[in-house]
C-alpha cells in the first residue's frame, strides 16, 4: 500500500535518507526539515494513507501509542517543558504532504511556536444546530 509518487512513502521506506529517530515494521519517526522548535519530529506510517479520513484504525492506534513513547524519550533527551501533537487534514487545515503524519512538537518555556487561535464564542444557536445535526 505505497504511492509511487509520495515523498513520505519513500522516506518511510528508507529510499530517501532522513534523520531517523526510530523505526519499526510499521513506522519511521524522523526530524522535520522545517522545525517549529528544536526536536520537531514526524511519525510516518510505512503504508500510504492520505490523512485521518482514510487511515487504517489499527495503524492509527499504534501511531498514538508510539507518540506517547517518543514524547517520553524525547523529553528526556531534549529537556523540553511540554509537547504539542499536531495532525493536519486537507489543505485548508495546513496539510502540505498528503501522506498521514503526526507532528511531535517539543515546547520550551517562552518559545515562539505559534499554534494559538483567536478564541471565539459558542452561541446557543450554533451549539443547538450542531447538537441537532449530530443526532
Ligand atoms: P503538514 O503541513 O502537516 O503536511 O506537514 C508537512 C511537514 O513535513 C512540514 O513540517 C515540513 O517541514 C515537513 N517536510 C516536508 N518534506 C520533508 C522532508 N523531506 N523531510 C522532513 N520533513 C519534511
Ligand atoms: Zn505516502
Coordinates of C-alpha atoms and ligand atoms in Angstrom, one line a residue:
X1 CA 0.0 0.0 0.0
X2 CA 2.5 2.5 -1.3
X3 CA 2.0 5.6 -3.5
X4 CA 4.9 5.7 -6.0
X5 CA 4.8 9.5 -6.2
X6 CA 4.7 10.1 -2.5
X7 CA 7.8 11.6 -0.8
X8 CA 6.9 10.3 2.6
X9 CA 6.4 6.8 1.3
X10 CA 9.9 7.0 0.0
X11 CA 11.3 8.4 3.3
X12 CA 9.4 5.9 5.4
X13 CA 10.8 3.0 3.2
X14 CA 14.3 4.4 3.6
X15 CA 14.7 5.2 -0.1
X16 CA 15.3 8.8 0.6
X17 CA 17.6 9.5 3.6
X18 CA 16.2 11.1 6.7
X19 CA 17.3 11.9 10.2
X20 CA 15.6 8.8 11.7
X21 CA 14.9 8.8 15.4
X22 CA 13.0 5.5 15.5
X23 CA 11.9 2.7 13.1
X24 CA 9.9 -0.5 13.3
X25 CA 7.9 -2.5 10.8
X26 CA 5.0 -0.1 10.7
X27 CA 6.6 3.4 11.3
X28 CA 9.6 5.6 10.8
X29 CA 10.0 8.7 13.0
X30 CA 12.1 11.5 11.5
X31 CA 13.2 15.0 12.3
X32 CA 11.2 17.6 10.4
X33 CA 13.3 19.6 7.9
X34 CA 11.5 22.8 8.8
X35 CA 11.2 22.5 12.5
X36 CA 8.8 24.7 14.6
X37 CA 11.2 24.1 17.6
X38 CA 14.3 22.1 18.4
X39 CA 13.4 18.4 18.1
X40 CA 10.3 18.7 16.0
X41 CA 9.6 15.2 14.7
X42 CA 7.2 13.4 12.4
X43 CA 5.7 10.0 12.8
X44 CA 5.3 8.4 9.4
X45 CA 3.4 5.1 8.8
X46 CA 5.2 3.0 6.2
X47 CA 1.9 2.4 4.4
X48 CA 0.3 5.2 2.5
X49 CA -2.8 6.9 3.8
X50 CA -3.8 10.4 2.7
X51 CA -4.8 11.6 6.2
X52 CA -7.1 10.9 9.2
X53 CA -10.1 10.3 6.9
X54 CA -8.7 7.2 5.4
X55 CA -6.1 5.8 7.8
X56 CA -6.5 2.2 8.9
X57 CA -7.7 2.3 12.6
X58 CA -5.2 -0.2 13.8
X59 CA -2.3 1.8 12.4
X60 CA -3.8 5.0 13.9
X61 CA -4.0 3.4 17.3
X62 CA -0.4 2.2 17.1
X63 CA 0.7 5.7 16.0
X64 CA -0.8 7.2 19.1
X65 CA 0.9 4.7 21.4
X66 CA 4.2 5.4 19.5
X67 CA 3.6 9.2 20.0
X68 CA 3.5 8.6 23.8
X69 CA 6.7 6.6 23.8
X70 CA 8.5 9.2 21.6
X71 CA 7.4 12.1 23.7
X72 CA 8.6 10.5 26.9
X73 CA 12.0 9.6 25.4
X74 CA 12.4 13.0 23.6
X75 CA 11.5 14.9 26.7
X76 CA 14.4 13.2 28.5
X77 CA 16.8 13.8 25.6
X78 CA 15.8 17.4 24.8
X79 CA 14.9 18.7 28.3
X80 CA 11.8 20.3 26.8
X81 CA 8.9 21.5 29.0
X82 CA 5.9 20.2 27.1
X83 CA 4.7 18.9 23.7
X84 CA 2.1 19.6 21.1
X85 CA 0.8 16.8 18.9
X86 CA -0.5 18.2 15.7
X87 CA -2.0 16.4 12.8
X88 CA -3.3 18.3 9.8
X89 CA -6.0 17.1 7.4
X90 CA -6.5 18.7 4.0
X91 CA -5.1 21.9 2.6
X92 CA -7.4 24.3 4.4
X93 CA -6.1 22.8 7.7
X94 CA -2.5 23.2 6.7
X95 CA -1.7 19.8 5.3
X96 CA 1.0 20.1 2.7
X97 CA 2.2 16.5 2.4
X98 CA -0.7 14.2 1.7
X99 CA 0.6 11.1 3.5
X100 CA -0.7 10.8 7.1
X101 CA 1.8 12.1 9.7
X102 CA 1.7 13.3 13.2
X103 CA 3.9 16.3 14.3
X104 CA 5.6 15.9 17.7
X105 CA 6.5 19.5 18.6
X106 CA 8.6 20.0 21.7
X107 CA 7.7 23.1 23.6
X108 CA 10.1 25.2 25.7
X109 CA 9.1 27.8 28.2
X110 CA 8.8 31.2 26.4
X111 CA 9.4 29.7 23.0
X112 CA 7.9 31.4 19.9
X113 CA 6.0 28.5 18.5
X114 CA 2.7 29.9 17.2
X115 CA -0.2 27.4 17.5
X116 CA -2.6 29.8 19.0
X117 CA -6.0 30.8 17.6
X118 CA -8.4 33.7 18.3
X119 CA -10.8 32.4 20.9
X120 CA -14.4 32.7 19.7
X121 CA -17.8 32.2 21.5
X122 CA -20.1 29.2 21.4
X123 CA -23.5 30.8 20.8
X124 CA -26.7 29.0 21.8
X125 CA -27.8 28.9 18.1
X126 CA -24.6 27.2 16.8
X127 CA -24.5 24.9 19.8
X128 CA -28.1 23.7 19.2
X129 CA -27.6 23.5 15.4
X130 CA -24.6 21.2 15.8
X131 CA -26.2 19.1 18.6
X132 CA -29.3 18.6 16.5
X133 CA -27.3 17.5 13.4
X134 CA -25.2 15.1 15.4
X135 CA -28.2 13.1 16.5
Ligands
LIG1 P1 2.0 19.2 7.0 O1 2.0 20.7 6.7 O2 1.2 18.9 8.2 O3 1.6 18.4 5.8 O4 3.4 18.9 7.4 C1 4.4 18.6 6.5 C2 5.7 18.7 7.2 O5 6.7 17.9 6.5 C3 6.3 20.1 7.3 O6 6.5 20.4 8.7 C4 7.6 20.1 6.5 O7 8.6 20.8 7.1 C5 7.9 18.6 6.6 N1 8.7 18.1 5.5 C6 8.5 18.2 4.2 N2 9.3 17.5 3.5 C7 10.2 16.9 4.3 C8 11.3 16.1 4.2 N3 11.8 15.7 3.0 N4 11.9 15.6 5.3 C9 11.5 16.0 6.6 N5 10.4 16.8 6.7 C10 9.8 17.3 5.7
LIG2 ZN1 2.8 8.1 1.0

